[in-house]
mmCIF file of C-alpha atoms and ligand atoms in Angstrom:
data_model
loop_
_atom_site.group_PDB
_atom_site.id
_atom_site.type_symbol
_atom_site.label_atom_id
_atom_site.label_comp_id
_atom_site.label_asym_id
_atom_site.label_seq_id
_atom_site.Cartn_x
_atom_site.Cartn_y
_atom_site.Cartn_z
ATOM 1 C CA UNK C 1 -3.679 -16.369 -11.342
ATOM 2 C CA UNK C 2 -3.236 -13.102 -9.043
ATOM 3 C CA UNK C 3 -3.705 -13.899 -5.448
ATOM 4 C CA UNK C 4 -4.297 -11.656 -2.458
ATOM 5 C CA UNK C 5 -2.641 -8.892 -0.367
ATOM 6 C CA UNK C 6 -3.942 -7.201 2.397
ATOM 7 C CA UNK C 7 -1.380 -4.273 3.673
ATOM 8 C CA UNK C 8 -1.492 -3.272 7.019
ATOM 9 C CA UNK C 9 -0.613 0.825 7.192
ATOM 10 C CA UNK C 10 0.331 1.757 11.007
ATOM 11 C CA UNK C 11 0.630 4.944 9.741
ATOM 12 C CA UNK C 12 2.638 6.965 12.863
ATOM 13 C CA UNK C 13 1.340 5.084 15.442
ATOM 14 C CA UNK C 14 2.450 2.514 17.965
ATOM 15 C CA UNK C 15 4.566 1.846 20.740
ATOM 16 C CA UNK C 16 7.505 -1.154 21.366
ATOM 17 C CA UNK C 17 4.448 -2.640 24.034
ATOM 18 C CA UNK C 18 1.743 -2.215 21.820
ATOM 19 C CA UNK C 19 3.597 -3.419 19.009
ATOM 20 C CA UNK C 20 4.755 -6.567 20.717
ATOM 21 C CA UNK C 21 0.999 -7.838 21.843
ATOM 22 C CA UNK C 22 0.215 -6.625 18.425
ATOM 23 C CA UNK C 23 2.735 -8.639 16.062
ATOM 24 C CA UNK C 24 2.408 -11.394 18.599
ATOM 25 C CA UNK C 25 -1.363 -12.030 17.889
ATOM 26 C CA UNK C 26 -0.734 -11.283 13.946
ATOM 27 C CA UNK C 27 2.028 -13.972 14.230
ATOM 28 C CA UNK C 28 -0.633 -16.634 15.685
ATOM 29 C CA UNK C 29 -3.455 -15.817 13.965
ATOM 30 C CA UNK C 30 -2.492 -15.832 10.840
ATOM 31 C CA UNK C 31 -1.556 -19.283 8.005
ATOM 32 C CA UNK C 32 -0.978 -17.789 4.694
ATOM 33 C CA UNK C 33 -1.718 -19.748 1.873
ATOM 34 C CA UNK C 34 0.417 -18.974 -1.457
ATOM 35 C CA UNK C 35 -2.947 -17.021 -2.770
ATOM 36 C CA UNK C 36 -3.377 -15.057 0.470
ATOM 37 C CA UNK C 37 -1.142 -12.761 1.876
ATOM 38 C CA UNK C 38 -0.228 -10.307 4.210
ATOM 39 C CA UNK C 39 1.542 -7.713 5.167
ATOM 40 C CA UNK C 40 2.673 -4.456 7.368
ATOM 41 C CA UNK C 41 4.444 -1.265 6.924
ATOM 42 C CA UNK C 42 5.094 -0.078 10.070
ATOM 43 C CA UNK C 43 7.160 3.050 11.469
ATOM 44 C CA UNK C 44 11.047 3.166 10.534
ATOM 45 C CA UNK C 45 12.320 2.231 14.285
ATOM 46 C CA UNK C 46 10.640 -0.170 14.298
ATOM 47 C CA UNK C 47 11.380 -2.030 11.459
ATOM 48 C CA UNK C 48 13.817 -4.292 13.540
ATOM 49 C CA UNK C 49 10.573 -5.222 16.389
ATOM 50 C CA UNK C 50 8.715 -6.563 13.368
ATOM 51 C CA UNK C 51 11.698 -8.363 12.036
ATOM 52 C CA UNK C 52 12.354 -9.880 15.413
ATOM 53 C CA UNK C 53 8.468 -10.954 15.609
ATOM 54 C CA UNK C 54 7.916 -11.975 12.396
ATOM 55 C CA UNK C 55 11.236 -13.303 11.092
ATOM 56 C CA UNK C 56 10.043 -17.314 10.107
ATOM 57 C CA UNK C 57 6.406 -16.000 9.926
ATOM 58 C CA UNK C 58 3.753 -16.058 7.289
ATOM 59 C CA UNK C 59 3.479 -12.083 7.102
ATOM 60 C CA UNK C 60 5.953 -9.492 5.460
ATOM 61 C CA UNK C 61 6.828 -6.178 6.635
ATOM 62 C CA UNK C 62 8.203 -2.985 5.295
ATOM 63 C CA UNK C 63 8.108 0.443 5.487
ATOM 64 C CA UNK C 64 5.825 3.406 4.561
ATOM 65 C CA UNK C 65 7.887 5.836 2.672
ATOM 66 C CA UNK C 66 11.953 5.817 1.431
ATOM 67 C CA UNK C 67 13.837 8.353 0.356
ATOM 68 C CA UNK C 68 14.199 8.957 -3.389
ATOM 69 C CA UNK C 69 18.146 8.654 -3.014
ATOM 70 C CA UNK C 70 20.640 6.413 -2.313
ATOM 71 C CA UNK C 71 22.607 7.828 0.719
ATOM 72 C CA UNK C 72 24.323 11.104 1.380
ATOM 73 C CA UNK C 73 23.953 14.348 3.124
ATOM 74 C CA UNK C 74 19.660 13.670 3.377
ATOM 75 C CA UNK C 75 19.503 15.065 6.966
ATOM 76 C CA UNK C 76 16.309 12.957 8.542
ATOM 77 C CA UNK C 77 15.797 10.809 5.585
ATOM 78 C CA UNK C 78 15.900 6.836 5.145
ATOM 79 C CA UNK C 79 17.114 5.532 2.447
ATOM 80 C CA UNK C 80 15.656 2.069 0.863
ATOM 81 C CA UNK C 81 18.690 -0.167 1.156
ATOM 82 C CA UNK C 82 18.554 0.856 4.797
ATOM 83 C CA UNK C 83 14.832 -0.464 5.265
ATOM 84 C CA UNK C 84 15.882 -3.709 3.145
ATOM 85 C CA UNK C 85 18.686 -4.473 5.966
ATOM 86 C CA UNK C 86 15.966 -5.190 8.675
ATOM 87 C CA UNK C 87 14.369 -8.158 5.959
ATOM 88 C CA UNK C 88 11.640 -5.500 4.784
ATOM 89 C CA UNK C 89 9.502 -6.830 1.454
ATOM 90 C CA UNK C 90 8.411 -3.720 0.533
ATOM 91 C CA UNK C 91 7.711 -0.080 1.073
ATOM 92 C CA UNK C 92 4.813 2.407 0.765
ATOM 93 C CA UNK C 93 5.480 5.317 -1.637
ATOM 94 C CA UNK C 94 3.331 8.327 -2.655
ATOM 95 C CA UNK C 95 0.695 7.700 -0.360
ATOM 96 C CA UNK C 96 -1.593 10.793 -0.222
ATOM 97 C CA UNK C 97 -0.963 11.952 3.148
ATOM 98 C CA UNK C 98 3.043 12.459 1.890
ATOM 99 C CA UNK C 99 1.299 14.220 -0.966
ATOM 100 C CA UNK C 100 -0.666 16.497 0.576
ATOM 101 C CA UNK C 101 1.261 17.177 3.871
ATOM 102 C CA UNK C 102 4.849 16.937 2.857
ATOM 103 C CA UNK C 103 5.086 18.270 -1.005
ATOM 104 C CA UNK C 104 5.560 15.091 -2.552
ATOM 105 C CA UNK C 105 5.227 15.746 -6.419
ATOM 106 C CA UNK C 106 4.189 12.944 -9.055
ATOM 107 C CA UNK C 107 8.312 12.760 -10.019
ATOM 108 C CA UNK C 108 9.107 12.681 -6.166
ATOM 109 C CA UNK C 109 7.110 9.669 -5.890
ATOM 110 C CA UNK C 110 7.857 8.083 -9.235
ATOM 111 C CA UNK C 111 11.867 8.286 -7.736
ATOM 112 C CA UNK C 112 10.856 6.889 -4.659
ATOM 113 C CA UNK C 113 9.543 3.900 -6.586
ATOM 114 C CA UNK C 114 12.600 3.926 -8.391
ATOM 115 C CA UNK C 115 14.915 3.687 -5.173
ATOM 116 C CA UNK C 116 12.885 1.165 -3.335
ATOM 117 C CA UNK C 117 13.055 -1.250 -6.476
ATOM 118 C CA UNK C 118 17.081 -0.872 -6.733
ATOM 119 C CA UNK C 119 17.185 -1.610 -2.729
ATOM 120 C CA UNK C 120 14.959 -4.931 -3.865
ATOM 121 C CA UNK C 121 11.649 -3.881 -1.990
ATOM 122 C CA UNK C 122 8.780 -3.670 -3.894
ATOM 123 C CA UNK C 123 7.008 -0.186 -4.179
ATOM 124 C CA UNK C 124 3.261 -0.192 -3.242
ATOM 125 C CA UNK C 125 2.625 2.645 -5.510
ATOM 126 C CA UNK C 126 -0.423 4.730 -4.152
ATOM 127 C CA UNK C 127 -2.463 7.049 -6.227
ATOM 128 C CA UNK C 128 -6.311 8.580 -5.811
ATOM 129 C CA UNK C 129 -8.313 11.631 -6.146
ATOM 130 C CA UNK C 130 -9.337 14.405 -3.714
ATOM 131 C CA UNK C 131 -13.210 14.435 -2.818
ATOM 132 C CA UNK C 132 -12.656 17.891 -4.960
ATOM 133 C CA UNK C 133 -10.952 16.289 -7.868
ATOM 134 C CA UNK C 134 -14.096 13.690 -8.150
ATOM 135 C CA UNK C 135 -17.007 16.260 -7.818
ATOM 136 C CA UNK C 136 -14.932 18.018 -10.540
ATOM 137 C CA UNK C 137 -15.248 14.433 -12.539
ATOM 138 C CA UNK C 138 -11.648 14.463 -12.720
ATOM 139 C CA UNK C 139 -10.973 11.113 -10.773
ATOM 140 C CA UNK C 140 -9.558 9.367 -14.164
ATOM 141 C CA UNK C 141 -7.701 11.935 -15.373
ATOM 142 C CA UNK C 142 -5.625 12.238 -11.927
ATOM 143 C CA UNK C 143 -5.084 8.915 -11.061
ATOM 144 C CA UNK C 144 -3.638 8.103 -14.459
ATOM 145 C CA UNK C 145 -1.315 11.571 -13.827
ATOM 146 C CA UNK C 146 -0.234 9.938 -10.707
ATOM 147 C CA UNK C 147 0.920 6.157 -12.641
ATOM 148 C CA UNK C 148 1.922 7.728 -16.009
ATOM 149 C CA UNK C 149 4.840 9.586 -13.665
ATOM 150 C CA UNK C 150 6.354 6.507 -12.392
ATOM 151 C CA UNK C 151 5.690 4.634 -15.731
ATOM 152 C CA UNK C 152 7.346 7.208 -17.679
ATOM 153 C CA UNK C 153 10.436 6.501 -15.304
ATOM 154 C CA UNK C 154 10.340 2.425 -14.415
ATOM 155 C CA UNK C 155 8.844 1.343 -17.845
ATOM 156 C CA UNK C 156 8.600 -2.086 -17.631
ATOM 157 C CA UNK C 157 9.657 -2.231 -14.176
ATOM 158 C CA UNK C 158 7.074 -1.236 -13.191
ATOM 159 C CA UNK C 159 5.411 -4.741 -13.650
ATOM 160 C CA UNK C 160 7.340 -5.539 -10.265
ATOM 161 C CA UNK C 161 5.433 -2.582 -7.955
ATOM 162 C CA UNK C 162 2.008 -3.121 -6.349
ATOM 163 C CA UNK C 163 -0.462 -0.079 -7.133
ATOM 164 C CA UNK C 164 -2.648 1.035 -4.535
ATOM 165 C CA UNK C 165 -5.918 3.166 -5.327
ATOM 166 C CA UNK C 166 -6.767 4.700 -2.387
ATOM 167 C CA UNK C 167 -9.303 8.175 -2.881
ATOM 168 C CA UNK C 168 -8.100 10.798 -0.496
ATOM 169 C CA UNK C 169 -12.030 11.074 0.685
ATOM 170 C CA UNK C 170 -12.224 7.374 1.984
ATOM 171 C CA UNK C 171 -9.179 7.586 3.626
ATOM 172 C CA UNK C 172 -9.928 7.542 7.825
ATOM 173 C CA UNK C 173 -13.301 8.881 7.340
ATOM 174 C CA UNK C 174 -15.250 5.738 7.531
ATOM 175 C CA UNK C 175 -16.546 6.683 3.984
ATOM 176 C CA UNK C 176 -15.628 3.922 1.657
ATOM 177 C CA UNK C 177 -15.666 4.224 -1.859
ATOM 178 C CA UNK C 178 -18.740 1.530 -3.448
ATOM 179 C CA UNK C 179 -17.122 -1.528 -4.629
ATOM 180 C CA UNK C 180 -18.791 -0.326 -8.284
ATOM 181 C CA UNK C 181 -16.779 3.171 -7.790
ATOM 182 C CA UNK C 182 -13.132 1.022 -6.753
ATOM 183 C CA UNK C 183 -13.722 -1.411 -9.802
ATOM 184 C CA UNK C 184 -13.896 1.595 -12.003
ATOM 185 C CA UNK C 185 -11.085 3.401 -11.788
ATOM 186 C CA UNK C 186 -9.192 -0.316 -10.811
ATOM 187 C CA UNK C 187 -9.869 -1.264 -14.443
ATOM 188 C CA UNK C 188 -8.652 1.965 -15.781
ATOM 189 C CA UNK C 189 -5.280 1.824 -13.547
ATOM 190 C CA UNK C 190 -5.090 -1.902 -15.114
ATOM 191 C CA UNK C 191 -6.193 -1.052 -18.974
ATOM 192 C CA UNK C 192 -3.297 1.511 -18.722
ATOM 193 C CA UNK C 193 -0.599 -1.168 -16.986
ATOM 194 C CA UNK C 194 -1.582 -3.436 -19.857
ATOM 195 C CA UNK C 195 -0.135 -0.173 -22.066
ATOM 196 C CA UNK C 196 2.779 0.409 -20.064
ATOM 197 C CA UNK C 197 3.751 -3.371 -19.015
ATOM 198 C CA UNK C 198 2.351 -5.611 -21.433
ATOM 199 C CA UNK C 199 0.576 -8.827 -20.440
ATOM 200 C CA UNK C 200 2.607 -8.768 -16.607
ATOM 201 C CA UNK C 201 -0.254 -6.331 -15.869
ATOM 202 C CA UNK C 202 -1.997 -9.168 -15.719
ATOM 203 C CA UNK C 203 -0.197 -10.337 -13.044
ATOM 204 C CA UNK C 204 0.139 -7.212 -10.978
ATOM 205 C CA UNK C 205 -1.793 -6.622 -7.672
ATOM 206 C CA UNK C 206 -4.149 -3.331 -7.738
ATOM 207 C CA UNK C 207 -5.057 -2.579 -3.918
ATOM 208 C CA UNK C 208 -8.168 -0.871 -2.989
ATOM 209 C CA UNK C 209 -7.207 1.474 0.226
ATOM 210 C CA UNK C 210 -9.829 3.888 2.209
ATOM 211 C CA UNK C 211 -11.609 2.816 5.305
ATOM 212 C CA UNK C 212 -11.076 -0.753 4.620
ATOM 213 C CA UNK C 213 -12.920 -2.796 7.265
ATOM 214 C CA UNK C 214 -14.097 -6.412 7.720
ATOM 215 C CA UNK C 215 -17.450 -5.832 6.749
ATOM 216 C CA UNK C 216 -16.687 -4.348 4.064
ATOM 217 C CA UNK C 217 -13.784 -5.948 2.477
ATOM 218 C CA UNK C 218 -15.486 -8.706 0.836
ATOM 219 C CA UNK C 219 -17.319 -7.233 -1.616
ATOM 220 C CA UNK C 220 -14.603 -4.921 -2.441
ATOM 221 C CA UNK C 221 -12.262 -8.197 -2.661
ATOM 222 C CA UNK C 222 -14.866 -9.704 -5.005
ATOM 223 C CA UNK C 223 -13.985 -7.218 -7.490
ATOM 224 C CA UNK C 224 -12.291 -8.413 -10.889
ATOM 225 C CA UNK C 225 -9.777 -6.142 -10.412
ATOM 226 C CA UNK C 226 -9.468 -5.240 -6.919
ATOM 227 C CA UNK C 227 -6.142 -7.725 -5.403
ATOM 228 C CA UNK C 228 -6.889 -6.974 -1.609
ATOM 229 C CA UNK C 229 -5.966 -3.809 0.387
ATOM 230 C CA UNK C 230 -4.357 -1.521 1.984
ATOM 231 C CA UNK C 231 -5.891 -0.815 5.500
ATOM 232 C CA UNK C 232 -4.898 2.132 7.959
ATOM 233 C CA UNK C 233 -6.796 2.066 11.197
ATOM 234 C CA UNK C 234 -8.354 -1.116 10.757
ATOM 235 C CA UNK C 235 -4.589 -2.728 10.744
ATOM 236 C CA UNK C 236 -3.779 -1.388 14.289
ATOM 237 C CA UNK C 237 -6.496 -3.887 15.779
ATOM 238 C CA UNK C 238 -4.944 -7.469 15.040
ATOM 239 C CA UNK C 239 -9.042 -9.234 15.423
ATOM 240 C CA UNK C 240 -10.227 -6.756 12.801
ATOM 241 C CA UNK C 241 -6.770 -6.717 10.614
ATOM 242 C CA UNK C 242 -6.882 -10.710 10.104
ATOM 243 C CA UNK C 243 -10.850 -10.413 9.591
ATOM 244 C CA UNK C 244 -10.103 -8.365 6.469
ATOM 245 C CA UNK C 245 -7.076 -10.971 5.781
ATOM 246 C CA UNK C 246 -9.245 -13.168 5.668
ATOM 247 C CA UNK C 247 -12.277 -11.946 3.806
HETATM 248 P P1 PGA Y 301 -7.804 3.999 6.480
HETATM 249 O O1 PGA Y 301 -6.396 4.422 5.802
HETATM 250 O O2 PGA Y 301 -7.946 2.526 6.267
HETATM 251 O O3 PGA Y 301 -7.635 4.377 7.909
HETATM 252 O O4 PGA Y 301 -8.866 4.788 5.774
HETATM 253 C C1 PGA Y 301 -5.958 3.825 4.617
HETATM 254 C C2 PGA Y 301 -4.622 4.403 4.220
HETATM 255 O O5 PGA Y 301 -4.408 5.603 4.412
HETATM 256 O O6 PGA Y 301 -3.740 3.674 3.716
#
């Protein structure tokens, strides 16, 4: 039986006193039960804050992007073993602002994935469409692109990533996709695991991402296929965060 992860994405905001009130009131509010979790990727400095909060705690932590290599002359970049010192779980990769506003190819991301599973963090692999690439009805045919790059490099591996559908016209726009448009293409992403991974597909957690709030989380939740999700804004207030936890 799959439980449920919500993410938290801080995306680049924050501050060390915003932070603190904020992973202090994540830290109380929050019992996990071993079919409910949670977790946040938060901004590389501070990566050490959230391991000083949360160390003991019932949430995880980790970052939102890693470098595709291992260490070496990568002027500005972090690699994954680096974010694995400060006790992160896992690590955003491919998400479709690094896409869109930094180059990040299909192989870029599919080596990211790569690195963060040999550093021991597990890749929250995030694909989805532009609002272009669905009026085109070309939603299926780019979000299988987008996993058939990093399962054409992690094969079975891949079993141990998280995949995160998030469509590139939900994200911060308050527009969420209908829980009937998420279950679609999260059956797809999972028909094609099953392909690439076998029966662990089974077992894999597909997030639903895209102006993710409380009252709407539940009926995306209810979805056979849809493990939780990954939340941007919504994660930055820790009332509305733990509401979605908890949905
Ligand atoms: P949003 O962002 O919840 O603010 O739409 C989601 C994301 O980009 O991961």
């Amino acid at each position: 039986m799959r439980g449920k992860l919500v993410v938290g994405n801080w995306k680049m905001n924050g501050s060390l006193r915003q932070n603190d009130a904020l992973l202090a009131d994540l830290r109380s509010g929050w019992t996990a039960t071993p079919s409910r979790r949670i977790a946040i990727c938060v901004p590389f400095p501070y990566l050490w804050q959230a391991q000083a909060a949360l160390a003991g705690s019932a949430l995880d932590w980790g970052a939102q992007n890693v470098s595709e290599h291992a260490s070496g002359a990568f002027t500005g970049e972090v690699a994954a073993a680096m974010v694995a010192e400060f006790g992160s779980r896992m690590a955003i990769v491919g998400h479709s602002e690094r896409r869109a506003l930094y180059g990040e190819t299909d192989a870029t991301v599919a080596n990211k994935a790569a690195a963060a599973l040999a550093a021991g963090l597990t890749p929250i692999v995030c694909v989805g469409e532009t609002l272009a690439e669905r009026e085109a009805s070309a939603t299926d045919a780019v979000v299988l692109r987008q996993l058939d790059a990093v399962v054409a490099l992690l094969g079975a591996r891949l079993a141990q990533a998280v995949v995160a559908y998030e469509p590139v016209w939900a994200i911060g726009t308050g527009r969420t996709a209908t829980p009937q448009q998420a279950e679609a293409v999260h059956g797809l992403l999972r028909r094609r695991l099953r392909t690439a991974v076998g029966e662990a597909a089974d077992d894999m957690l597909l997030l639903y991402g895209g102006s993710v709030k409380a009252d709407n989380a539940k009926t995306l939740f209810a979805c056979a296929n849809i493990d939780g999700g990954l939340v941007g804004g919504a994660s930055l207030k820790a009332d509305e965060f733990l509401a979605i936890a908890r949905a």
